[in-house]
Amino acid sequence: MKYVNILFTILLVYLFYLMVSLYIPYQLHQLEHTSLFVGGTDVFLQSILQLGGFGKWIALFGTQFFAFWGIASWAFILPVLILFAVTAYLLPIKRSYALPVASWGAVSSLLSMFDYNNGWAGIVSLSLSFCVLLIILFLRTLIVKTIVFLVSLPFIAWLFGPVVWVYLICGICLLTNERNYKLLLFSSVGIVALMFVVIHSLGMIGTFQQVMSPIFYYDITNDFPLHHWIPWSILALVFVGSRIVHFDSVRHKVLHWTMYSCAWLLPCGLLVSYAPKLTNKQMQVLYRLNHYSYTENWDSILRVLSGIRLDNWLYMNYLNMALAQKGLLGDNAFLFKPQGRAALMVNLSPDGIVRMLKSDINYAVGCIAEAQHQAFDAQIAFHKGMGIQTLKRLVQTNLIFGHYAVAEKYLDIIEKTTFYKEWAQKYRTFLYDDEKILADAELGEKRRSLVRDNRLVLVNGWTPELENIVRMNPLNRKAMDYLGIAYLLGKEMDAFRLLIEQHYGTDALPQLPVAFQQAALVLYRDNESMLNKYGILQEVKNEYNRFLEWEEKNKNNPNRKRIMESEFGHTYWYYAKFI
C-alpha cells in the first residue's frame, strides 16, 4: 500500500499541475500583471498592521513568480501541495488512509482557486496556518500544546484572517480528549470571537460576515459564490470525521480496498471533471490576449485570433491593434469581417481588462491622455491593488506629457520590485530630458502626436481625436490607418476622400494600402485618371469588376448576401454594400 500511495500522490500532483497549465495558465499571468509586490520594511509593516495582512503579503510575494511560464503553475499550486502534505501528516488516522483523505481538501481548494476573483491569499493563509498547527503538534506534552494553541489563536486570526476558524476546528480535533474538550472548545471559540468583536467595534472590518467566511479573500464581496465554502467545510469534516470513523476497524479486504480506491479516485475524477467546467473560456482567451499585448507579442495575438471565431468586438479590437502595430491594418482591416467602428475600439465598460485594452489602443495611436485615463480606471477596476501593467503605462504617459515628477513617483515604486528594476532604471534615464524622449522611437513619436490645445479628451468623440493626432503628426502611421479605417467603417466617404487627397504621396501616406484602394475604387469608379493618380493596383481593379459582375448576376437571388459574403466578405465593397 505504501507504493500505491506514492503512485497516486505523484499522479495527483501531476494532475494539479496539468489542470492549471491546461485551463488557466494566462489567468496566472493576469494575476501577476494586476498585482505588484513592493519590497521594503515600511510596506511589510503596513501589511501586518491589517487584518489578514501577513497572509496577503506572502501571497503577493508569491504572485511575482506567475510571470514566468512553467514556474507559474508550480508556484500557484505550491500552497495546495503544502496543505495536502500537512493535512495528511496531521490527520490522526492510519497513514495509508491519511493521504487519500487529505486529497479531498487539496482538490476542493485548488478548484476553488480557478475563480479569478477568489484571492490566492486565502489558500496561502490556510496552508501557512496548518503549518503552525503542525509545529504545535511537535511540542512534547499535551498541556504545552494546548497552551501554545490557545495563545496562537489571536495571532493566526490577525495574521491570516478568517482561516483561523478552520485552524480552530482542526486544532480542537487534534488536541481534545475526554477531560479537556469542554474547556478547550469554549476557551478557543471565545478567544477568537472576542477578538473579532473588538476588531469590529473598532471599525476595522465592515461586517461580521467578512471575518466568518471565505468572503474575506474574495475580491467582489457582493457577488460571492457559495461553493467557495466547500474547501473549508471538507477540511473541517475530515478532521471531525477522523475522530469518529476508525479506518483500522475495517477488516473486510474487499471493503477495505474499495474504500481506499474511492478515497483516491473520486477526488482525482472530480478534479479532471470540474476543472474545465469552472473555467471561463472566453475570459481565458482575453487574459491570453492581454498578456500578449502587455508583452507586445503581436504575432501571437494574430495566431490566436486566426484560429477562433471572431464573434465579439473585443477580439476584433485586439486583432486590429496587432495589425496596426505590425503596419498591416490598412491592408487587412476587412479580411476578418468587421462590424462597425466598435471593431476598432469598444465603447465604455467597467471591466478592468477592457479598460486596459482601450488604454493599449489609445497608446498605440498616440491618444495619450485617454490612454492614461483608461489605465487609471483599469487599476481601480482590477480589484488587486497596484498592478505592474498599469504602472508601466502611467510612467510612459507621464514621460510623454513631460510630467517628470509624477513619472518619477511611479518609477520609485517599480524600482522596489524584484523583477522590474531594470525596466524602471531604463525609463529613469528619460526623466527631465526632452531631447532624449524626442529621440526615442516610441516616446518621441507619441510626444510629437500630442494635441496642443487645452480641452477635455474625446469631448468630440474618438474619430476627431484621431484627426487631431494626424494633423499634429502625419507620420504617425498607426493613427493614419486607424483614422482611414474608422472613416470606412462609418461610411464617411467625404471625410475619407479628403484624407487621401491631403496625405497621399507624402511621407505620411506614400501609397494607399489595400483597403484604402478598394474604397478609392468606389469613389473614382469612372475616373481612370484619379485611379492612376492613387496607384490603384490592377488586381484590385479586376477584383472590383468581378464583384460588380457577381452583384449583377445575383441581384434577384434571395440568398444574394450570403453568396456575396462567401466570395467577397473580406473586402470593403461587401462591407459598404451589405453591412
Coordinates of C-alpha atoms in Angstrom, one line a residue:
M1 CA 0.0 0.0 0.0
K2 CA 3.0 2.3 0.6
Y3 CA 3.9 2.2 -3.1
V4 CA 0.3 2.6 -4.2
N5 CA 0.2 5.8 -2.1
I6 CA 3.4 7.1 -3.7
L7 CA 2.0 6.3 -7.2
F8 CA -1.3 8.1 -6.5
T9 CA 0.4 11.1 -4.8
I10 CA 2.6 11.6 -7.9
L11 CA -0.5 11.3 -10.1
L12 CA -2.4 13.8 -8.1
V13 CA 0.5 16.3 -8.1
Y14 CA 0.8 15.9 -11.8
L15 CA -3.0 16.4 -12.3
F16 CA -2.7 19.6 -10.2
Y17 CA 0.0 21.0 -12.5
L18 CA -1.7 19.7 -15.6
M19 CA -5.1 21.2 -14.9
V20 CA -3.7 24.6 -14.0
S21 CA -1.3 24.6 -17.0
L22 CA -4.1 23.4 -19.3
Y23 CA -7.0 25.6 -18.3
I24 CA -5.8 28.8 -16.5
P25 CA -2.2 29.5 -17.5
Y26 CA -2.9 33.0 -18.7
Q27 CA -5.1 33.7 -15.7
L28 CA -1.9 33.4 -13.6
H29 CA -0.2 35.9 -15.9
Q30 CA -3.2 38.2 -15.5
L31 CA -2.9 37.9 -11.7
E32 CA 0.7 39.0 -11.9
H33 CA 0.0 41.9 -14.3
T34 CA -2.6 43.3 -12.0
S35 CA -0.7 42.8 -8.7
L36 CA 2.5 44.3 -7.6
F37 CA 4.8 43.2 -4.8
V38 CA 6.8 46.1 -3.4
G39 CA 9.7 45.3 -1.1
G40 CA 10.7 47.3 1.9
T41 CA 10.2 47.3 5.6
D42 CA 7.6 50.0 5.5
V43 CA 5.4 48.1 3.2
F44 CA 5.7 44.9 5.3
L45 CA 4.8 46.8 8.4
Q46 CA 1.8 48.3 6.8
S47 CA 0.7 44.8 5.7
I48 CA 0.9 43.2 9.1
L49 CA -0.9 46.1 10.7
Q50 CA -4.0 45.0 8.7
L51 CA -6.3 42.0 9.5
G52 CA -5.0 39.1 7.4
G53 CA -2.3 41.3 6.1
F54 CA 0.6 38.9 6.6
G55 CA -1.1 36.1 4.5
K56 CA -1.8 38.7 1.8
W57 CA 1.8 39.9 1.9
I58 CA 3.1 36.4 1.4
A59 CA 0.6 35.8 -1.4
L60 CA 1.6 39.0 -3.1
F61 CA 5.3 38.0 -2.9
G62 CA 4.5 34.6 -4.5
T63 CA 2.4 36.2 -7.2
Q64 CA 5.6 37.7 -8.7
F65 CA 6.5 34.2 -10.0
F66 CA 3.3 33.9 -12.0
A67 CA 5.1 36.0 -14.7
F68 CA 7.3 33.1 -15.7
W69 CA 5.9 30.4 -17.9
G70 CA 6.2 26.9 -16.3
I71 CA 7.2 28.2 -12.9
A72 CA 3.8 30.0 -12.7
S73 CA 1.8 26.8 -12.4
W74 CA 4.1 25.3 -9.8
A75 CA 4.1 28.5 -7.8
F76 CA 0.2 28.6 -7.9
I77 CA -0.3 25.0 -6.7
L78 CA 2.5 25.2 -4.1
P79 CA 0.2 26.2 -1.1
V80 CA -2.2 23.5 -2.2
L81 CA 0.6 20.9 -2.1
I82 CA 1.7 22.2 1.3
L83 CA -1.9 21.9 2.6
F84 CA -2.1 18.4 1.2
A85 CA 1.1 17.2 2.8
V86 CA 0.5 18.9 6.2
T87 CA -3.1 17.7 6.4
A88 CA -2.0 14.1 5.7
Y89 CA 0.5 14.3 8.5
L90 CA -1.9 15.9 10.9
L91 CA -4.8 13.5 10.4
P92 CA -5.0 11.1 13.4
I93 CA -5.7 8.1 11.2
K94 CA -3.8 5.2 9.7
R95 CA -1.1 6.6 7.4
S96 CA -2.2 4.6 4.4
Y97 CA -5.6 6.4 4.5
A98 CA -4.3 9.8 5.5
L99 CA -3.0 10.8 2.0
P100 CA -6.2 9.9 0.1
V101 CA -8.4 11.6 2.7
A102 CA -6.2 14.7 2.7
S103 CA -6.5 14.9 -1.1
W104 CA -10.2 15.9 -0.8
G105 CA -9.3 19.2 0.9
A106 CA -6.5 19.8 -1.6
V107 CA -8.6 19.2 -4.7
S108 CA -11.5 21.3 -3.5
S109 CA -9.1 24.1 -2.6
L110 CA -7.5 24.1 -6.0
L111 CA -10.9 24.0 -7.8
S112 CA -12.0 27.0 -5.7
M113 CA -8.9 28.9 -6.9
F114 CA -10.0 28.6 -10.5
D115 CA -12.2 31.6 -9.8
Y116 CA -10.1 34.6 -10.8
N117 CA -11.8 36.8 -8.1
N118 CA -11.0 34.3 -5.3
G119 CA -7.8 35.8 -3.9
W120 CA -4.8 33.4 -3.8
A121 CA -4.2 34.8 -0.3
G122 CA -6.9 32.5 1.0
I123 CA -5.2 29.2 0.2
V124 CA -1.8 30.7 1.2
S125 CA -3.1 31.7 4.6
L126 CA -4.8 28.4 5.1
S127 CA -1.7 26.4 4.3
L128 CA 0.5 28.5 6.5
S129 CA -1.9 28.3 9.4
F130 CA -1.8 24.5 9.1
C131 CA 2.0 24.6 9.2
V132 CA 1.7 26.4 12.5
L133 CA -0.6 23.7 13.7
L134 CA 2.0 21.1 12.6
I135 CA 4.7 22.8 14.6
I136 CA 2.5 22.8 17.7
L137 CA 2.0 19.1 17.5
F138 CA 5.7 18.6 17.6
L139 CA 5.7 20.0 21.2
R140 CA 6.2 17.4 23.9
T141 CA 3.2 17.5 26.3
L142 CA -0.4 17.9 25.7
I143 CA -0.7 20.8 28.1
V144 CA 2.1 22.7 26.4
K145 CA 0.5 22.0 23.0
T146 CA -2.9 23.3 24.3
I147 CA -1.5 26.5 25.9
V148 CA 0.5 27.3 22.7
F149 CA -2.5 26.5 20.6
L150 CA -4.7 28.9 22.6
V151 CA -2.0 31.6 22.6
S152 CA -1.6 31.2 18.8
L153 CA -5.3 31.8 18.0
P154 CA -5.3 35.6 18.1
F155 CA -2.1 35.7 16.2
I156 CA -3.4 33.4 13.5
A157 CA -6.6 35.4 13.3
W158 CA -4.7 38.7 12.9
L159 CA -2.0 37.5 10.5
F160 CA -4.1 35.2 8.3
G161 CA -7.8 36.3 8.8
P162 CA -10.9 34.1 8.9
V163 CA -9.0 30.8 8.1
V164 CA -8.5 30.8 11.9
W165 CA -11.9 29.1 12.1
V166 CA -10.7 26.1 10.1
Y167 CA -7.5 26.2 12.2
L168 CA -9.5 26.3 15.4
I169 CA -11.8 23.3 14.4
C170 CA -8.8 21.2 13.3
G171 CA -6.8 22.1 16.3
I172 CA -9.6 21.1 18.7
C173 CA -10.0 17.8 16.9
L174 CA -6.3 17.1 17.4
L175 CA -5.9 18.3 21.0
T176 CA -9.1 17.4 22.8
N177 CA -9.7 14.3 25.0
E178 CA -12.5 13.3 27.3
R179 CA -11.2 15.6 30.1
N180 CA -10.3 18.9 28.3
Y181 CA -12.7 19.1 25.4
K182 CA -15.2 21.4 27.1
L183 CA -12.5 23.8 28.3
L184 CA -10.6 23.8 25.0
L185 CA -13.8 24.2 22.9
F186 CA -15.2 27.2 24.8
S187 CA -11.9 28.9 25.5
S188 CA -10.7 28.7 21.9
V189 CA -14.0 29.9 20.4
G190 CA -14.3 32.6 23.0
I191 CA -10.8 33.9 22.3
V192 CA -11.4 34.2 18.5
A193 CA -15.0 35.5 18.8
L194 CA -13.9 38.2 21.4
M195 CA -11.0 39.3 19.2
F196 CA -13.3 39.7 16.1
V197 CA -15.9 41.6 18.2
V198 CA -13.2 44.0 19.4
I199 CA -11.9 44.4 15.8
H200 CA -15.5 45.1 14.6
S201 CA -16.2 47.6 17.3
L202 CA -13.0 49.5 16.4
G203 CA -14.3 49.8 12.8
M204 CA -11.5 47.7 11.3
I205 CA -14.0 45.4 9.4
G206 CA -17.3 46.2 7.8
T207 CA -19.4 43.2 8.7
F208 CA -19.1 40.0 10.8
Q209 CA -19.6 38.0 7.6
Q210 CA -16.1 39.2 6.5
V211 CA -14.4 37.5 9.4
M212 CA -16.6 34.4 9.5
S213 CA -16.3 33.2 5.9
P214 CA -14.0 32.9 2.8
I215 CA -15.6 36.1 1.5
F216 CA -12.8 37.9 3.3
Y217 CA -10.5 36.8 0.5
Y218 CA -12.9 37.4 -2.4
D219 CA -12.4 40.5 -4.5
I220 CA -16.1 41.2 -5.2
T221 CA -17.9 40.8 -1.9
N222 CA -21.4 41.4 -3.2
D223 CA -21.1 38.5 -5.7
F224 CA -19.7 35.7 -3.6
P225 CA -20.3 32.2 -4.9
L226 CA -21.3 29.8 -2.1
H227 CA -19.2 26.9 -3.4
H228 CA -16.1 28.6 -2.0
W229 CA -17.3 27.3 1.4
I230 CA -16.6 23.7 0.2
P231 CA -12.8 23.5 0.9
W232 CA -13.2 24.9 4.4
S233 CA -16.2 22.5 5.0
I234 CA -14.3 19.5 3.7
L235 CA -11.2 20.1 5.8
A236 CA -13.4 20.6 8.9
L237 CA -15.4 17.4 8.2
V238 CA -12.2 15.4 7.5
F239 CA -10.8 16.3 10.9
V240 CA -14.1 15.8 12.8
G241 CA -14.7 12.6 11.0
S242 CA -11.2 11.3 11.8
R243 CA -12.3 11.4 15.5
I244 CA -15.4 9.4 14.7
V245 CA -14.6 6.9 11.9
H246 CA -11.8 4.4 12.7
F247 CA -10.5 3.1 9.4
D248 CA -8.4 0.4 11.3
S249 CA -11.7 -1.3 12.2
V250 CA -12.3 -2.2 8.5
R251 CA -11.3 -5.8 8.3
H252 CA -13.0 -7.0 5.2
K253 CA -10.4 -7.0 2.5
V254 CA -12.7 -6.1 -0.4
L255 CA -14.4 -3.3 1.5
H256 CA -11.0 -2.0 2.6
W257 CA -9.7 -1.8 -0.9
T258 CA -13.0 -0.3 -2.2
M259 CA -12.9 2.5 0.4
Y260 CA -9.2 3.1 -0.3
S261 CA -9.6 3.2 -4.1
C262 CA -12.6 5.5 -3.8
A263 CA -10.7 7.8 -1.5
W264 CA -8.1 8.3 -4.2
L265 CA -10.1 8.1 -7.4
L266 CA -13.0 10.2 -6.6
P267 CA -11.1 13.5 -5.9
C268 CA -8.9 12.8 -9.0
G269 CA -12.1 12.3 -11.1
L270 CA -13.7 15.5 -9.6
L271 CA -10.6 17.5 -10.4
V272 CA -10.5 16.3 -14.1
S273 CA -14.2 16.7 -14.4
Y274 CA -14.8 20.1 -12.8
A275 CA -11.6 22.0 -13.8
P276 CA -12.9 22.7 -17.3
K277 CA -16.4 23.5 -16.0
L278 CA -15.1 26.1 -13.6
T279 CA -13.1 27.7 -16.3
N280 CA -14.5 30.8 -18.1
K281 CA -13.1 30.0 -21.6
Q282 CA -13.8 33.4 -23.0
M283 CA -12.1 35.2 -20.1
Q284 CA -9.1 32.9 -20.5
V285 CA -8.8 34.0 -24.2
L286 CA -8.9 37.6 -23.0
Y287 CA -6.3 37.0 -20.3
R288 CA -4.1 35.5 -23.0
L289 CA -4.6 38.4 -25.4
N290 CA -4.0 40.9 -22.7
H291 CA -0.7 39.1 -21.8
Y292 CA 0.4 39.2 -25.4
S293 CA -0.5 42.8 -25.7
Y294 CA 1.4 43.6 -22.5
T295 CA 4.5 41.8 -23.8
E296 CA 4.0 43.3 -27.3
N297 CA 3.8 39.8 -28.8
W298 CA 1.6 40.9 -31.8
D299 CA 2.3 37.8 -33.9
S300 CA 0.8 35.6 -31.1
I301 CA -2.3 37.7 -31.0
L302 CA -2.8 37.2 -34.7
R303 CA -2.1 33.5 -34.4
V304 CA -4.6 33.0 -31.6
L305 CA -7.4 35.0 -33.2
S306 CA -6.9 33.4 -36.6
G307 CA -7.9 30.1 -35.0
I308 CA -11.1 31.1 -33.2
R309 CA -14.4 32.6 -34.2
L310 CA -14.3 36.4 -34.1
D311 CA -17.7 36.7 -32.6
N312 CA -17.2 39.8 -30.3
W313 CA -15.7 43.3 -30.6
L314 CA -13.0 42.7 -28.0
Y315 CA -11.4 40.0 -30.2
M316 CA -11.7 42.4 -33.2
N317 CA -10.1 45.2 -31.1
Y318 CA -7.1 43.1 -30.2
L319 CA -6.8 41.9 -33.8
N320 CA -6.9 45.3 -35.3
M321 CA -4.4 46.7 -32.7
A322 CA -2.0 43.8 -33.6
L323 CA -2.4 44.5 -37.3
A324 CA -1.7 48.2 -36.7
Q325 CA 1.3 47.5 -34.6
K326 CA 2.7 45.4 -37.5
G327 CA 1.8 48.0 -40.1
L328 CA -0.9 45.7 -41.7
L329 CA -4.2 47.3 -40.6
G330 CA -4.7 49.3 -43.8
D331 CA -4.2 46.1 -45.9
N332 CA -6.1 43.6 -43.8
A333 CA -8.8 45.6 -41.9
F334 CA -11.7 43.9 -43.8
L335 CA -10.1 40.5 -44.1
F336 CA -11.8 39.5 -40.8
K337 CA -15.2 40.9 -41.5
P338 CA -15.5 43.8 -39.0
Q339 CA -19.0 45.0 -37.8
G340 CA -18.9 48.8 -37.4
R341 CA -16.5 51.2 -35.7
A342 CA -16.6 49.2 -32.5
A343 CA -14.3 46.7 -34.2
L344 CA -11.6 49.3 -33.7
M345 CA -12.4 50.2 -30.2
V346 CA -15.3 49.2 -28.0
N347 CA -17.5 51.6 -26.0
L348 CA -17.1 52.2 -22.3
S349 CA -17.0 49.1 -20.0
P350 CA -16.5 48.8 -16.2
D351 CA -14.3 45.7 -16.7
G352 CA -10.6 46.2 -16.0
I353 CA -9.3 44.2 -18.9
V354 CA -11.4 46.1 -21.3
R355 CA -10.2 49.4 -20.0
M356 CA -6.6 48.2 -20.3
L357 CA -7.3 47.2 -23.9
K358 CA -8.7 50.7 -24.6
S359 CA -5.6 52.1 -22.9
D360 CA -3.4 50.0 -25.2
I361 CA -5.2 51.1 -28.4
N362 CA -5.1 54.7 -27.5
Y363 CA -1.4 54.5 -26.6
A364 CA -0.7 52.8 -29.9
V365 CA -2.3 55.6 -31.9
G366 CA -0.9 58.4 -29.8
C367 CA -4.1 59.4 -27.9
I368 CA -2.0 59.7 -24.7
A369 CA -4.5 61.4 -22.4
E370 CA -7.1 58.8 -23.0
A371 CA -4.5 56.0 -22.6
Q372 CA -3.6 57.4 -19.2
H373 CA -7.3 57.8 -18.2
Q374 CA -8.1 54.2 -19.1
A375 CA -5.0 52.9 -17.3
F376 CA -6.2 54.7 -14.1
D377 CA -9.7 53.3 -14.5
A378 CA -8.3 49.8 -15.2
Q379 CA -6.2 50.0 -12.0
I380 CA -9.4 50.7 -10.0
A381 CA -11.4 48.0 -11.7
F382 CA -8.9 45.2 -11.3
H383 CA -9.5 45.0 -7.5
K384 CA -6.0 43.6 -7.0
G385 CA -4.2 46.7 -5.7
M386 CA -1.4 48.2 -7.7
G387 CA -0.6 46.4 -11.0
I388 CA 2.7 46.5 -12.9
Q389 CA 0.8 46.7 -16.2
T390 CA -1.0 49.9 -15.3
L391 CA 2.0 51.5 -13.5
K392 CA 4.2 51.0 -16.6
R393 CA 1.6 52.7 -18.7
L394 CA 1.4 55.6 -16.3
V395 CA 5.2 56.0 -16.4
Q396 CA 5.1 56.1 -20.2
T397 CA 2.2 58.6 -20.4
N398 CA 3.7 61.0 -17.9
L399 CA 7.1 60.9 -19.5
I400 CA 5.4 61.8 -22.8
F401 CA 3.5 64.7 -21.3
G402 CA 6.6 65.9 -19.6
H403 CA 5.2 65.3 -16.1
Y404 CA 8.5 64.1 -14.8
A405 CA 7.8 64.4 -11.1
V406 CA 4.7 62.1 -11.5
A407 CA 6.7 59.6 -13.6
E408 CA 9.4 59.6 -11.0
K409 CA 7.0 58.7 -8.3
Y410 CA 5.8 55.7 -10.2
L411 CA 9.4 54.7 -11.0
D412 CA 10.3 54.8 -7.3
I413 CA 7.6 52.2 -6.7
I414 CA 8.6 49.9 -9.6
E415 CA 12.3 50.0 -8.6
K416 CA 11.3 48.4 -5.3
T417 CA 10.0 45.3 -7.1
T418 CA 12.1 42.2 -7.7
F419 CA 11.9 41.7 -11.4
Y420 CA 11.2 45.1 -12.8
K421 CA 14.1 47.1 -11.5
E422 CA 15.9 47.1 -14.9
W423 CA 12.8 48.4 -16.7
A424 CA 12.5 51.2 -14.1
Q425 CA 16.2 52.1 -14.4
K426 CA 15.9 52.2 -18.2
Y427 CA 13.0 54.7 -18.1
R428 CA 14.5 56.7 -15.3
T429 CA 17.1 57.9 -17.8
F430 CA 14.3 59.8 -19.7
L431 CA 13.5 61.9 -16.7
Y432 CA 13.9 65.7 -17.3
D433 CA 15.5 65.0 -20.7
D434 CA 13.2 66.3 -23.5
E435 CA 15.8 65.7 -26.2
K436 CA 16.2 62.0 -25.3
I437 CA 12.5 61.5 -25.3
L438 CA 12.1 63.0 -28.7
A439 CA 14.9 60.9 -30.0
D440 CA 13.3 57.7 -28.7
A441 CA 11.4 55.8 -31.4
E442 CA 8.4 55.1 -29.2
L443 CA 8.1 58.0 -26.8
G444 CA 9.2 60.6 -29.4
E445 CA 6.5 59.6 -31.8
K446 CA 3.9 59.8 -29.1
R447 CA 5.1 63.3 -27.9
R448 CA 5.1 64.6 -31.4
S449 CA 1.5 63.4 -31.7
L450 CA 0.3 65.4 -28.7
V451 CA -2.5 67.9 -29.4
R452 CA -1.5 71.3 -28.1
D453 CA -4.9 72.8 -27.4
N454 CA -6.3 72.5 -23.9
R455 CA -9.6 70.6 -23.8
L456 CA -11.4 67.6 -22.5
V457 CA -10.1 64.4 -24.1
L458 CA -12.6 62.7 -26.5
V459 CA -15.0 65.5 -25.9
N460 CA -16.0 65.3 -29.6
G461 CA -15.5 61.6 -30.0
W462 CA -12.6 59.3 -31.0
T463 CA -12.5 60.0 -34.7
P464 CA -12.0 63.7 -34.3
E465 CA -9.2 62.8 -31.8
L466 CA -7.5 60.7 -34.5
E467 CA -7.9 63.7 -36.9
N468 CA -6.1 65.9 -34.5
I469 CA -3.3 63.4 -33.9
V470 CA -2.8 63.0 -37.7
R471 CA -2.8 66.8 -38.0
M472 CA -0.1 67.1 -35.4
N473 CA 2.0 64.2 -36.6
P474 CA 1.1 63.0 -40.1
L475 CA 4.0 60.4 -39.9
N476 CA 2.1 58.6 -37.2
R477 CA 1.2 55.6 -39.4
K478 CA -0.9 53.8 -36.8
A479 CA -3.1 56.8 -36.3
M480 CA -3.4 57.3 -40.1
D481 CA -4.5 53.7 -40.6
Y482 CA -7.0 53.8 -37.7
L483 CA -8.4 57.1 -39.0
G484 CA -8.9 55.9 -42.5
I485 CA -10.4 52.6 -41.5
A486 CA -12.7 54.4 -39.0
Y487 CA -14.0 56.6 -41.9
L488 CA -14.6 53.5 -44.0
L489 CA -16.4 51.6 -41.2
G490 CA -18.5 54.7 -40.5
K491 CA -19.1 55.0 -44.3
E492 CA -17.9 58.6 -44.2
M493 CA -16.7 58.7 -47.7
D494 CA -16.3 62.5 -48.0
A495 CA -14.0 62.5 -45.0
F496 CA -12.1 59.6 -46.4
R497 CA -11.7 61.4 -49.8
L498 CA -10.3 64.5 -48.0
L499 CA -7.9 62.3 -46.0
I500 CA -6.3 60.7 -49.1
E501 CA -6.3 64.0 -51.1
Q502 CA -4.4 65.7 -48.3
H503 CA -1.9 62.9 -47.5
Y504 CA -1.4 60.6 -50.5
G505 CA 2.0 60.9 -52.0
T506 CA 3.5 62.3 -48.8
D507 CA 5.7 60.5 -46.3
A508 CA 2.5 60.0 -44.2
L509 CA 0.8 58.0 -47.0
P510 CA 3.3 57.2 -49.8
Q511 CA 0.9 54.6 -51.2
L512 CA -2.6 53.5 -50.5
P513 CA -3.0 50.2 -48.5
V514 CA -5.4 47.6 -50.0
A515 CA -8.5 48.7 -48.0
F516 CA -7.9 52.3 -49.0
Q517 CA -7.5 51.3 -52.7
Q518 CA -10.8 49.3 -52.5
A519 CA -12.6 52.4 -51.1
A520 CA -10.9 54.7 -53.7
L521 CA -12.3 52.5 -56.5
V522 CA -15.8 53.2 -55.1
L523 CA -15.1 56.9 -55.1
Y524 CA -13.5 57.1 -58.5
R525 CA -15.0 54.2 -60.3
D526 CA -15.4 56.0 -63.6
N527 CA -12.4 58.4 -63.3
E528 CA -9.4 56.5 -64.7
S529 CA -7.1 59.4 -64.2
M530 CA -7.8 59.5 -60.4
L531 CA -7.4 55.8 -60.2
N532 CA -4.0 56.1 -61.8
K533 CA -3.1 59.0 -59.6
Y534 CA -3.7 57.0 -56.5
G535 CA -1.8 54.0 -57.8
I536 CA -4.7 51.5 -57.7
L537 CA -3.3 48.1 -58.5
Q538 CA -4.7 46.2 -61.5
E539 CA -5.5 43.1 -59.4
V540 CA -7.7 45.3 -57.1
K541 CA -9.5 46.7 -60.2
N542 CA -10.0 43.2 -61.6
E543 CA -11.4 42.0 -58.2
Y544 CA -13.8 45.0 -58.1
N545 CA -15.0 44.3 -61.6
R546 CA -15.7 40.7 -60.6
F547 CA -17.6 42.0 -57.5
L548 CA -19.8 44.1 -59.7
E549 CA -20.4 41.2 -62.1
W550 CA -21.4 38.9 -59.2
E551 CA -23.7 41.5 -57.7
E552 CA -25.5 42.0 -61.0
K553 CA -25.7 38.2 -61.6
N554 CA -27.3 37.6 -58.2
K555 CA -29.3 40.8 -57.8
N556 CA -32.6 38.9 -57.7
N557 CA -31.3 36.0 -55.7
P558 CA -32.9 35.9 -52.2
N559 CA -29.5 34.5 -50.9
R560 CA -27.5 37.2 -52.5
K561 CA -25.9 38.5 -49.3
R562 CA -24.7 35.0 -48.3
I563 CA -23.4 34.3 -51.8
M564 CA -21.6 37.6 -52.0
E565 CA -20.2 37.1 -48.4
S566 CA -18.7 33.8 -49.3
E567 CA -16.8 35.3 -52.2
F568 CA -16.2 38.9 -51.2
G569 CA -16.8 39.1 -47.4
H570 CA -13.2 40.1 -46.9
T571 CA -13.5 43.3 -49.0
Y572 CA -14.6 46.9 -48.3
W573 CA -17.1 46.6 -51.2
Y574 CA -19.0 43.9 -49.4
Y575 CA -19.0 45.9 -46.1
A576 CA -20.2 49.1 -47.9
K577 CA -23.0 47.3 -49.7
F578 CA -24.3 44.7 -47.2
I579 CA -23.2 45.8 -43.6

